[in-house]
Coordinates of C-alpha atoms in Angstrom, one line a residue:
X1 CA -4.8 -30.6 9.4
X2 CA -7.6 -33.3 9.3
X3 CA -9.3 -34.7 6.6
X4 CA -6.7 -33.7 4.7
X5 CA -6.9 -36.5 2.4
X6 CA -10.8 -35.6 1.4
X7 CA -10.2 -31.9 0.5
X8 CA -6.9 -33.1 -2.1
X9 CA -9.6 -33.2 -4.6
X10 CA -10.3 -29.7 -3.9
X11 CA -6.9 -28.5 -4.2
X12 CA -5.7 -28.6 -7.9
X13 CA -7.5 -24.9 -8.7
X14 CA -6.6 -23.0 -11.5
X15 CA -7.2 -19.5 -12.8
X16 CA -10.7 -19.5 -14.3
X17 CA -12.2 -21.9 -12.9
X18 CA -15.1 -22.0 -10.5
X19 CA -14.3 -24.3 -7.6
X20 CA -17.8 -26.5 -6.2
X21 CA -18.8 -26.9 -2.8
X22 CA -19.4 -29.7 -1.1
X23 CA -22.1 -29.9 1.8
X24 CA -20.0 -28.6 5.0
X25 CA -20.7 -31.6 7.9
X26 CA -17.6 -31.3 9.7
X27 CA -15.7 -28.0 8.7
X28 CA -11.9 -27.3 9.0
X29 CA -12.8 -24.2 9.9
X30 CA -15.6 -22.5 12.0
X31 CA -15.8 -18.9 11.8
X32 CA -17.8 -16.4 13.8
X33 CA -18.5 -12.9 12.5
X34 CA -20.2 -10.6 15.0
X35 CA -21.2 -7.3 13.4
X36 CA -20.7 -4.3 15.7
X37 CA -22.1 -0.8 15.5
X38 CA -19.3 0.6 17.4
X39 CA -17.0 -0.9 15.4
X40 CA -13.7 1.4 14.0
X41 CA -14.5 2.8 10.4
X42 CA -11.7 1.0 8.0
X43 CA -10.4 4.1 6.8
X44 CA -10.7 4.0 2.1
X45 CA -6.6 5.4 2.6
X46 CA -5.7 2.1 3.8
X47 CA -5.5 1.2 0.5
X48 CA -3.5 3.8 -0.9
X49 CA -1.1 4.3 -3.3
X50 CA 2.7 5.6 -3.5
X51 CA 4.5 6.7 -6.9
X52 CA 8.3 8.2 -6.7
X53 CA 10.5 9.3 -9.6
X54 CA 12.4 6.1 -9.3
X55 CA 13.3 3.9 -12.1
X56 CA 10.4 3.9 -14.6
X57 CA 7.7 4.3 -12.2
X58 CA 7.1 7.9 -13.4
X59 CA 8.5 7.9 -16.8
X60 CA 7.3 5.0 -19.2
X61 CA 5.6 3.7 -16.3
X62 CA 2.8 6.5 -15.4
X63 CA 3.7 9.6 -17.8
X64 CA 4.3 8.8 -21.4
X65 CA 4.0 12.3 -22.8
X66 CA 1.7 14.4 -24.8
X67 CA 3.0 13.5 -28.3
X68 CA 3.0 10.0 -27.6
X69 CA 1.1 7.7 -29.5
X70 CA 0.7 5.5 -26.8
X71 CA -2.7 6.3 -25.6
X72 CA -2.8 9.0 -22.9
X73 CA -4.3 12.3 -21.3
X74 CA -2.2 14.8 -21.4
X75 CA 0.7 12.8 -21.4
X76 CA -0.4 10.3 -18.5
X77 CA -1.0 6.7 -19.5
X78 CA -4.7 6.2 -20.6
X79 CA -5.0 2.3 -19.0
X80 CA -3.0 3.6 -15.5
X81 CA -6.1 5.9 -15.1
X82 CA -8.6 3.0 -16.0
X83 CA -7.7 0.7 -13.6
X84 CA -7.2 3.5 -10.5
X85 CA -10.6 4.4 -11.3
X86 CA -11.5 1.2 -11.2
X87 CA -10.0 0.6 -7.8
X88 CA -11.6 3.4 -6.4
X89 CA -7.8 4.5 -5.4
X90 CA -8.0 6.7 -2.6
X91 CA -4.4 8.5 -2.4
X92 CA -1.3 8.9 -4.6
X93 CA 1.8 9.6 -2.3
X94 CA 4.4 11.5 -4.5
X95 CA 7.0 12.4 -5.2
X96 CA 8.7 10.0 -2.8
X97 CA 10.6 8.3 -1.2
X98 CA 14.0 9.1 -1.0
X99 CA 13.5 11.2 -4.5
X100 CA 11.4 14.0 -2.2
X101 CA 14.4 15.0 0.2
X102 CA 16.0 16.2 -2.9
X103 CA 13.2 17.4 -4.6
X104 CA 12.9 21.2 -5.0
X105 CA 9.2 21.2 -6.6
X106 CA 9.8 25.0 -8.0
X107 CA 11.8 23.0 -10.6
X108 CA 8.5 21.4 -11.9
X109 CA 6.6 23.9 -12.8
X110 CA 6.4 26.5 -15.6
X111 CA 6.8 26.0 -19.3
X112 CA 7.9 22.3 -19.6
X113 CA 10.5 23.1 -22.0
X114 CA 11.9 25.4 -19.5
X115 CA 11.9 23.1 -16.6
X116 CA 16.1 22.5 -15.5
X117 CA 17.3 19.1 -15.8
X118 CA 18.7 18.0 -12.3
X119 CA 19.6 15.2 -10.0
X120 CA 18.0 12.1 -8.9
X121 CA 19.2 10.1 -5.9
X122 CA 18.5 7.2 -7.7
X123 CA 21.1 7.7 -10.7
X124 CA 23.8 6.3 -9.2
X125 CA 21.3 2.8 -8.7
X126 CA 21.0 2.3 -12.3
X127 CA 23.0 -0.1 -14.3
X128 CA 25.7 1.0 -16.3
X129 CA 24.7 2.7 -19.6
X130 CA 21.4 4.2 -18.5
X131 CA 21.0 7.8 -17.9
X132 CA 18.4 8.9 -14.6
X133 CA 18.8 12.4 -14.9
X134 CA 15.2 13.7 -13.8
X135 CA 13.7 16.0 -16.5
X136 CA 11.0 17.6 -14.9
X137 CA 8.1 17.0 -17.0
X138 CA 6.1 15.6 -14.6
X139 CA 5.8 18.2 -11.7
X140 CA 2.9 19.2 -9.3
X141 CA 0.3 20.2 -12.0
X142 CA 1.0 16.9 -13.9
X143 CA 0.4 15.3 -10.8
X144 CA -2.6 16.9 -9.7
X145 CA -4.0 16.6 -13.0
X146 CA -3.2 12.8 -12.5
X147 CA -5.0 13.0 -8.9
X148 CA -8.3 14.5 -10.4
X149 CA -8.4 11.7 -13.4
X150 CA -8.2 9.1 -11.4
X151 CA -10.0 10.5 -8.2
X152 CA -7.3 10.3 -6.1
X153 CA -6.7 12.3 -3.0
X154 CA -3.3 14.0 -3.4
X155 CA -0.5 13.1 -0.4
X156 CA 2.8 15.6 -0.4
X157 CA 6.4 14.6 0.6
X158 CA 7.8 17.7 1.8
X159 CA 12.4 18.1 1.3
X160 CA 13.2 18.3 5.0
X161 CA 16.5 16.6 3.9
X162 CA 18.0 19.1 1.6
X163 CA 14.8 21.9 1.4
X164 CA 13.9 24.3 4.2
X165 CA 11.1 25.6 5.9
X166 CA 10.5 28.3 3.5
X167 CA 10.8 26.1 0.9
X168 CA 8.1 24.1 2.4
X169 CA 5.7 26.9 3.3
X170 CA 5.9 28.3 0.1
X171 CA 5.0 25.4 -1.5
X172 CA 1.6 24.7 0.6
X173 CA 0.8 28.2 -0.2
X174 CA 1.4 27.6 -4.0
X175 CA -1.0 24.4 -3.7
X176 CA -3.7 26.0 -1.2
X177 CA -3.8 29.8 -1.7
X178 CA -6.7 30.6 -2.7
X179 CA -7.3 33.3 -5.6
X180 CA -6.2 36.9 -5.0
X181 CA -4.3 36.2 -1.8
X182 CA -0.5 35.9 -1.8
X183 CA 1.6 36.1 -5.2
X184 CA 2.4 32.4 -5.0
X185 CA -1.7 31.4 -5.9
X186 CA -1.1 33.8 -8.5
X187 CA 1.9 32.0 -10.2
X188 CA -0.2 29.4 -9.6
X189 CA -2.8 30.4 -12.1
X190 CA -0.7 31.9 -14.3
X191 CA 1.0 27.8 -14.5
X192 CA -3.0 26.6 -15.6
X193 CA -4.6 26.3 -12.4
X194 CA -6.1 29.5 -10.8
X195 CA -8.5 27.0 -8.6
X196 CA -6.4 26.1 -5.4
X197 CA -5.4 22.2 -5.6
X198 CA -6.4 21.3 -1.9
X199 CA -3.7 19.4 -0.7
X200 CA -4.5 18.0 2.6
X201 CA -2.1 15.7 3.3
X202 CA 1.5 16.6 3.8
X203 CA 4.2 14.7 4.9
X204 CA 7.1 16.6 6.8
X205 CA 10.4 15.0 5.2
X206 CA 10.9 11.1 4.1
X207 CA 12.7 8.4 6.2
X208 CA 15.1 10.8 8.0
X209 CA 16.7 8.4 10.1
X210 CA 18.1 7.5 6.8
X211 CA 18.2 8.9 2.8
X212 CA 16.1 11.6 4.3
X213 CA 19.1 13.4 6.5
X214 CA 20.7 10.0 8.4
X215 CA 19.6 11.8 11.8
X216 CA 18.8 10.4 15.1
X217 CA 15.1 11.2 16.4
X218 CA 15.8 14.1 18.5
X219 CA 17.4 15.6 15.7
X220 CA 14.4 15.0 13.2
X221 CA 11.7 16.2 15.9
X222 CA 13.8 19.6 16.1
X223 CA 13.7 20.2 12.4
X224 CA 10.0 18.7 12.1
X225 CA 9.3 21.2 15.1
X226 CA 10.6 24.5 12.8
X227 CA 9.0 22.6 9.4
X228 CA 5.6 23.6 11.0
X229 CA 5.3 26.0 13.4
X230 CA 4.6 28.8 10.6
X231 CA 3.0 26.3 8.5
X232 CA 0.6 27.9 6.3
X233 CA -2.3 27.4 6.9
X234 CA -5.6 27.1 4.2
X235 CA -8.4 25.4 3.6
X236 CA -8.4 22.2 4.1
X237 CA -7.6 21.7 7.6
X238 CA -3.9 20.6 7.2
X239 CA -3.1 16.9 8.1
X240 CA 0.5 16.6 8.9
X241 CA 2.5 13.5 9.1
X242 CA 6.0 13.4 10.7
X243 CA 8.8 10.3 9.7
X244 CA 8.4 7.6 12.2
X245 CA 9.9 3.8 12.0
X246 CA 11.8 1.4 10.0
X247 CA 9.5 -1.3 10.8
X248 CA 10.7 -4.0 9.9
X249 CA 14.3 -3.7 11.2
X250 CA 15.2 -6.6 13.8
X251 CA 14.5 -4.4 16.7
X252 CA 11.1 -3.1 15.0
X253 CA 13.0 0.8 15.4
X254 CA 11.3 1.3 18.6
X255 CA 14.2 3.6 19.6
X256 CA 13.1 5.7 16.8
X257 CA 9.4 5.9 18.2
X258 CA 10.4 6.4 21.4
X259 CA 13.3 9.2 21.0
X260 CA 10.9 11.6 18.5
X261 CA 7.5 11.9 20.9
X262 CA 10.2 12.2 23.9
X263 CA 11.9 15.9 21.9
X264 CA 7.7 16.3 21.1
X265 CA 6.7 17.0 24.8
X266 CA 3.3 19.0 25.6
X267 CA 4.7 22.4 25.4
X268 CA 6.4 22.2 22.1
X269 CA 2.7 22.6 21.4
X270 CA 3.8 20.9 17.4
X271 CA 1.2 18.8 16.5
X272 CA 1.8 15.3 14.9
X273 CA -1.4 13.8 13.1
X274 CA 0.1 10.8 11.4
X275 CA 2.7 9.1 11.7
X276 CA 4.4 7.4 9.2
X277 CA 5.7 3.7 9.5
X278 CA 7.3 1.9 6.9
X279 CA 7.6 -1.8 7.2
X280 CA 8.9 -4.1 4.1
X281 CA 8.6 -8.2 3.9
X282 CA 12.3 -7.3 3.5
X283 CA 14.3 -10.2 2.0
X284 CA 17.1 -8.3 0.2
X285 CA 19.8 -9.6 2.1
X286 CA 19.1 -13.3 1.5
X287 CA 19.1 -15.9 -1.7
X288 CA 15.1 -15.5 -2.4
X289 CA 13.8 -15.3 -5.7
X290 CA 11.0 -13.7 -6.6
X291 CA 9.4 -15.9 -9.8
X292 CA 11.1 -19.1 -8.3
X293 CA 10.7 -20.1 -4.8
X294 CA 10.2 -23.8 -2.7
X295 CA 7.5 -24.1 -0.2
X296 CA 9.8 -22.8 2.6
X297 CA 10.1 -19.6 0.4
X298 CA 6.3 -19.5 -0.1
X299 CA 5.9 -19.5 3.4
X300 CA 8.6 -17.5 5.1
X301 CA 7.3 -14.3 2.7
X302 CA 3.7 -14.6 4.0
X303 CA 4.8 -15.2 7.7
X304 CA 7.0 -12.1 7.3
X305 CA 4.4 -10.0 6.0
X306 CA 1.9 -11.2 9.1
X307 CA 4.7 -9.5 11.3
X308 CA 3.3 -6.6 10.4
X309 CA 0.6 -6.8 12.8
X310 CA 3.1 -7.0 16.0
X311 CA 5.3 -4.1 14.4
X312 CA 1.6 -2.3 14.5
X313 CA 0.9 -3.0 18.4
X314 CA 4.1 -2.0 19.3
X315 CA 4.5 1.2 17.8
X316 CA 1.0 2.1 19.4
X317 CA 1.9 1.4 22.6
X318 CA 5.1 3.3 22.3
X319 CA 3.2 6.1 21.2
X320 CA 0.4 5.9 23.8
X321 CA 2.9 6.2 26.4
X322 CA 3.3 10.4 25.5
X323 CA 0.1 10.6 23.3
X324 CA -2.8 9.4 25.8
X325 CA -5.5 10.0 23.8
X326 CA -4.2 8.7 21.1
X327 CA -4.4 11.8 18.3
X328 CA -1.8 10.3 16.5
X329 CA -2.7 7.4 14.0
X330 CA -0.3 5.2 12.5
X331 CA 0.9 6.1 8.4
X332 CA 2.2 2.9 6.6
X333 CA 3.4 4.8 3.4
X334 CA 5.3 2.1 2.2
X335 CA 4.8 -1.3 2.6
X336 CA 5.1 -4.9 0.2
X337 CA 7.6 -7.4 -0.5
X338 CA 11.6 -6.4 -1.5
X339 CA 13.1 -9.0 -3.2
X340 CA 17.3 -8.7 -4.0
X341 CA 18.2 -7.9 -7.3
X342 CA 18.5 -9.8 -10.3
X343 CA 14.9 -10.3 -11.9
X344 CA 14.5 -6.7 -12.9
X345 CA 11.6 -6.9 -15.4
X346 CA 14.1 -4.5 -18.0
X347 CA 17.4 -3.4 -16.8
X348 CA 16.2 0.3 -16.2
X349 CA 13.4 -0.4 -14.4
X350 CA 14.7 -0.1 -11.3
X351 CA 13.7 -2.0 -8.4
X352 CA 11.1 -3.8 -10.3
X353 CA 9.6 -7.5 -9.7
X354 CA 7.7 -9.8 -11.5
X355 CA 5.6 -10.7 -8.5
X356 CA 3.4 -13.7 -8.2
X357 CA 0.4 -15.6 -6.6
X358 CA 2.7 -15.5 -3.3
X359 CA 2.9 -11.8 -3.6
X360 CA -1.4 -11.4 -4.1
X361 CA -1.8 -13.4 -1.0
X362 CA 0.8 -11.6 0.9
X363 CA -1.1 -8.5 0.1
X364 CA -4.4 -10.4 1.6
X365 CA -2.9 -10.7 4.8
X366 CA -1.4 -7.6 5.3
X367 CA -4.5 -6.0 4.3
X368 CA -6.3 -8.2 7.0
X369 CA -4.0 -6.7 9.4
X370 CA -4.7 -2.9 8.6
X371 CA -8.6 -3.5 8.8
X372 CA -8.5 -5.2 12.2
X373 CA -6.3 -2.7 13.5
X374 CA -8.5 0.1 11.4
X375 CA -8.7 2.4 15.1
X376 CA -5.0 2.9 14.8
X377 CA -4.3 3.4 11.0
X378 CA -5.5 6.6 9.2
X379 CA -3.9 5.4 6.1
X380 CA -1.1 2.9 3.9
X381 CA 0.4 3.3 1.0
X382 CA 1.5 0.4 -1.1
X383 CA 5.2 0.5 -2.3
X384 CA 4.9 1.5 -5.5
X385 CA 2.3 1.1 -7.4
X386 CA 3.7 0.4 -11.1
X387 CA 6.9 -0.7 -12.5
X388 CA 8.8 -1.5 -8.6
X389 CA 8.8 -3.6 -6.0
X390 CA 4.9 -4.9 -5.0
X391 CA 3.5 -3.0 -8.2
X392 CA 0.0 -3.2 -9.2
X393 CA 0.6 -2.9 -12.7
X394 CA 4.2 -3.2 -14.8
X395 CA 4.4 -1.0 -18.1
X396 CA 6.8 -1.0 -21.0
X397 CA 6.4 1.3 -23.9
X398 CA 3.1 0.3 -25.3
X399 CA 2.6 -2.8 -23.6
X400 CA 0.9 -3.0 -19.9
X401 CA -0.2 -5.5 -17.6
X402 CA -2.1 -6.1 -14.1
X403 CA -0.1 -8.0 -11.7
X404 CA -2.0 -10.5 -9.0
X405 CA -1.7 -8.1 -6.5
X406 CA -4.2 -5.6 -8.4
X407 CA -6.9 -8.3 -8.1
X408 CA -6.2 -8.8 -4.5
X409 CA -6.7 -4.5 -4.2
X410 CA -9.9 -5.3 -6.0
X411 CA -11.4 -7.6 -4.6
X412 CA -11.0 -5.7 -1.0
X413 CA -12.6 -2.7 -2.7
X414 CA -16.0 -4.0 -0.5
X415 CA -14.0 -3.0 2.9
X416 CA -13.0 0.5 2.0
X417 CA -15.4 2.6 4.3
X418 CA -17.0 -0.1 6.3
X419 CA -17.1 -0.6 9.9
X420 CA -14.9 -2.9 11.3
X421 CA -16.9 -6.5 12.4
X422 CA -15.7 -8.8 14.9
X423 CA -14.1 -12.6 13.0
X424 CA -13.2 -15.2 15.1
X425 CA -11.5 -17.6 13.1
X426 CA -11.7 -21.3 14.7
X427 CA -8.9 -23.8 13.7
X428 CA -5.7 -24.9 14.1
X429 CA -2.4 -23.2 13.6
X430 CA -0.2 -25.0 10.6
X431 CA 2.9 -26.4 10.4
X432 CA 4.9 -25.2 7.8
X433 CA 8.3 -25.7 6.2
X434 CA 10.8 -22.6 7.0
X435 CA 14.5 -21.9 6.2
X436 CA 15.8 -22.9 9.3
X437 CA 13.2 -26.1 9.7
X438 CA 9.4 -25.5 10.4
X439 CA 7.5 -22.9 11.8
X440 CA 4.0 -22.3 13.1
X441 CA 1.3 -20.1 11.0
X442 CA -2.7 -18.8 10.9
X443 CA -4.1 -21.7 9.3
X444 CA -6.2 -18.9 7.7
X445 CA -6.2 -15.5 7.7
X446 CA -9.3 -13.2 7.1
X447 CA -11.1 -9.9 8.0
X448 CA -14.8 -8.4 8.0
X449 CA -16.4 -5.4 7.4
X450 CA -20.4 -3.9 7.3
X451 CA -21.4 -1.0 5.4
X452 CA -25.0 0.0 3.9
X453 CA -26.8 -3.7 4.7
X454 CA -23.9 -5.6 3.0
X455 CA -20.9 -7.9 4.9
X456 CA -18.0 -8.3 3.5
X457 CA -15.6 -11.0 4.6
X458 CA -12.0 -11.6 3.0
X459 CA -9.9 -15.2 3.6
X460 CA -6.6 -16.1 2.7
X461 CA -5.7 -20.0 2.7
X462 CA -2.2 -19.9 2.5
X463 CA -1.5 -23.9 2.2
X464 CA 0.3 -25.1 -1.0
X465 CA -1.4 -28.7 0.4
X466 CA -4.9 -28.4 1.1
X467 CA -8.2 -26.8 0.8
X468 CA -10.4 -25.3 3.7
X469 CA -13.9 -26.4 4.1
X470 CA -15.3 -23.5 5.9
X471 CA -18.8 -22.5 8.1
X472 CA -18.9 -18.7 8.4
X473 CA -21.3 -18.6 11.3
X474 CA -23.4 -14.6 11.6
X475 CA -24.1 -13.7 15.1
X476 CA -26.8 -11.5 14.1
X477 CA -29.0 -11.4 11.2
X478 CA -29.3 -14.0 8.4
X479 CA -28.1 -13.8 5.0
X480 CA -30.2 -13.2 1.7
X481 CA -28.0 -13.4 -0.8
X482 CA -24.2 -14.3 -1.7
X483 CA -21.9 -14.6 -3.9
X484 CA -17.8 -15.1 -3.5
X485 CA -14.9 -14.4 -6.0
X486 CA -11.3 -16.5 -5.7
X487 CA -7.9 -15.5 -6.9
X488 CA -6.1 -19.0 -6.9
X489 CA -3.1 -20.7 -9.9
X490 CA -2.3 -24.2 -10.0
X491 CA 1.1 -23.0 -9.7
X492 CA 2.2 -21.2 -6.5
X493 CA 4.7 -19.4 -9.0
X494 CA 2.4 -18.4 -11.7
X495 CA 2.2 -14.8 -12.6
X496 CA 0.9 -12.0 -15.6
X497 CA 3.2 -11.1 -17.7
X498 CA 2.9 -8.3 -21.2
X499 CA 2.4 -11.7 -23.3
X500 CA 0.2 -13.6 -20.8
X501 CA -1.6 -10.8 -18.9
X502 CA -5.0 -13.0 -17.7
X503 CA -2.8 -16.1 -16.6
X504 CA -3.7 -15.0 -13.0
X505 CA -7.5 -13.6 -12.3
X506 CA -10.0 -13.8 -9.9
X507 CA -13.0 -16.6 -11.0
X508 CA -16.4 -17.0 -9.1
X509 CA -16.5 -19.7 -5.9
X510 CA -19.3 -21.2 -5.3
X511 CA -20.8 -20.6 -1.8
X512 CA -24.1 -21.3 0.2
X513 CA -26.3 -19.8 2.5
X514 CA -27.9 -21.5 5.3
X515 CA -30.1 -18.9 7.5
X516 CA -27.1 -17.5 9.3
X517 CA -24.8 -19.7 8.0
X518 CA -22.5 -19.9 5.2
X519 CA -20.5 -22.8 3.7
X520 CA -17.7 -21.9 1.1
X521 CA -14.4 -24.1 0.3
X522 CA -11.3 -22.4 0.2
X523 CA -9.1 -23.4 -2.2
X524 CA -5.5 -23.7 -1.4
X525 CA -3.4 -21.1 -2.3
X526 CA -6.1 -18.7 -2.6
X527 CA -7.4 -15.3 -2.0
X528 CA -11.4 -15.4 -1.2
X529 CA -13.3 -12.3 -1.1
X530 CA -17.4 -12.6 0.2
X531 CA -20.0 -10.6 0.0
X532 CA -23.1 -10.9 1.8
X533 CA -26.5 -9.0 1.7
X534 CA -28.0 -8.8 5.2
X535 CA -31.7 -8.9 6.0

């Protein structure tokens, strides 16, 4: 990249600090943001949520229990509900995951002493010496009541694998029923909740073309086909979600797209209104470490996660080709980066990471992608959202901690409900270091959004080298105010752990406003969130 010997001053940010800006002659980077009134609505579920009894996500992680002395409410950890308040989090996806295909949710409910002690897939994934057995404590009032604390809308993983359609049915009529109707809303209240819970959102099964049932697709649109033609149906208006993809195998699973919506033809009459994708920056199958990486390792994670957007367009199209009109939007219930093995913050947290700056700005990007593809994606679902894989938040007894990805979900908070605005970002593709030799890359990555007189503009500079001297360029209106927020580390490895939980935090960036112009300085390595009031 040019003048890349003048911006090496500009490079050596650290958390905390506020990074000056120096007059923008000659940019590295002219960007052009067009507002548009048509523009798609970026959905608030985009930046959704997914919990599953796996590992300590639930227990230790989430619920703590009623007689604990940690602080809680009613048994769910007090500083979880804080900071999904504080994000504003949209969804909670539960109870999984593999877990919900062998999930039978009449064992959750009733007197909690009561509750039977049972199975959970995930036992025989835990080191030697730890127990999994699922207790049932935390069931679907726990969960709801975690749903209304934290002002989340509730998302339902229905047992297609091991459940049946009964089974299923009987539970949406537990949920939604209103007062005085069947006997199941009165069980309901006679459990602590005579108001119905509302669940909208219901998802028919759990990656069936694997722990979910190992079927092929015609086998899954048969049962998904019996799952809901008697679905029950109350207040609200039912969104159903049948098991699509695994994204981010080698052949992007198109077979899978393809195979379901051809057993899903017109006169089945079954209707499909999400569908779920899961793709995962997958890298369990090579050497990567998650806390210590190289450049090449920086790099190949964020490139991986940016295929994301291609898995997106291609699904779409597969789709389009039975559903013209599109009625079907895209699902991506679990997403982030899977690391192998090995740096499991405590041995029985399962699947847990002790993710890094890398990881906050390989949430950036993939966030970028959802809002400019906001017409095809209803919602996504981050997997999971404490104590595994690309957590928010890791927990351990009394002791708690934000990773960098929960800054990166905050500082997007300005795009949840905004429309969609055009940026055109102006500079050259990078060079970067790869595993097998050097690959090309978005210099920059970014994405914009209006809502109620504001813009808001997110950029990612993923360059362990340089910083970006930028010219954001408004192609209507002019700018009255500003003011920009960074999530950068001197070190590309640097993290938050229970003893150092600020060592990574968003600071404030200078920027300036020029009429329609603004000038701003990307660090490098850094997550940049604008917001701009328009007059």
């Amino acid at each position: 990249m040019q003048r890349r010997t003048l911006l090496r001053t500009a490079a050596g940010a650290v958390a905390g600090f506020a990074a000056a800006v120096r007059p923008v002659l000659a940019a590295d980077a002219d960007i052009e943001v067009t507002p548009r009134p048509e523009g798609d609505i970026i959905s608030p579920h985009i930046y959704g949520h997914f919990i599953e009894h796996l590992g300590t996500v639930i227990y230790d992680g989430i619920w703590v229990g009623r007689n604990s002395k940690i602080p809680n409410v009613d048994g769910i950890r007090l500083k979880f509900i804080e900071d999904m308040k504080r994000l504003a989090a949209p969804n909670l996806r539960w109870p999984g995951g593999c877990f919900a295909d062998g999930y039978h949710w009449r064992d959750g409910i009733g007197s909690a002493t009561a509750r039977p002690r049972t199975y959970n897939y995930w036992q025989s994934s835990m080191p030697p010496g730890f127990d999994h057995t699922e207790t049932n404590e935390f069931g679907i009032h726990e969960f709801m009541h975690l749903c209304r604390l934290t002002g989340s809308e509730p998302y339902l993983a229905a047992n297609v694998g091991s459940g049946s359609p009964r089974e299923f049915h009987d539970w949406v009529q537990y949920c939604n029923a209103p007062p005085g109707t069947v006997s199941l809303a009165a069980e309901r209240a006679a459990n602590g909740d005579k108001a119905p819970f509302g669940v909208k959102y219901w998802g028919v099964g759990n990656e069936s073309w694997g722990c979910g049932g190992a079927m092929n697709p015609g086998e899954y649109a048969t049962l998904y086909r019996r799952f809901i033609t008697q679905f029950p149906v109350y207040a609200p208006k039912p969104y159903l979600v049948a098991v699509g993809p695994r994204g981010h195998s080698k052949d992007m699973d198109i077979g899978w797209t393809t195979g379901f919506f051809e057993n899903m033809l017109p006169q089945h009459r079954a209707r499909v209104d999400g569908y779920s994708l899961h793709f995962y920056t997958d890298f369990r199958n090579t050497k990567e470490k998650v806390s210590r990486f190289d450049a090449a390792g920086w790099y190949d994670v964020i490139r991986e996660g940016l295929r994301t957007e291609e898995v997106i367009e291609k699904h779409w199209t597969a789709m389009g080709a039975y559903d013209k009109t599109h009625h079907t939007k895209l699902i991506v219930d679990e997403w982030g980066v899977w690391y192998p093995p090995g740096e499991e913050t405590a041995p029985n947290h399962l699947l847990s990471q002790p993710l890094t700056l890398r990881d906050a700005l390989h949430t950036a990007v993939s966030f970028d992608v959802f809002n400019r593809h906001a017409g095809k994606i209803a919602m996504a679902n981050v997997a999971q959202t404490i104590n595994c894989l690309h957590a928010l938040f890791l927990a351990q007894g009394d002791r708690y901690t934000r990773t960098p990805v929960y800054h990166v979900f905050e500082m997007y908070r300005g795009h949840m409900g905004g429309r969609l605005a055009q940026l055109e970002i102006r500079t050259p593709e990078r060079k970067v270091p790869a595993r097998n030799g050097t690959a090309a890359m978005p210099a920059l990555s970014g994405s914009a959004s209006t809502r109620d007189g504001r813009l808001s503009i997110t950029l990612t500079n993923p360059s362990l080298d340089d910083a970006v001297a930028c010219r954001i360029r408004l192609t209507a209106g002019t700018a009255s105010e500003a003011r920009a927020t960074v999530l950068t580390h001197s070190d590309k490895a640097a993290r938050n752990t229970f003893d150092h939980p600020d060592e990574v935090k968003p600071a404030p960036l200078s920027v300036t406003v020029r009429g329609n112009n603004v000038e701003v300085t990307l660090p490098k390595q850094s997550v940049v969130s604008i917001e701009l009031r328009l007059t």
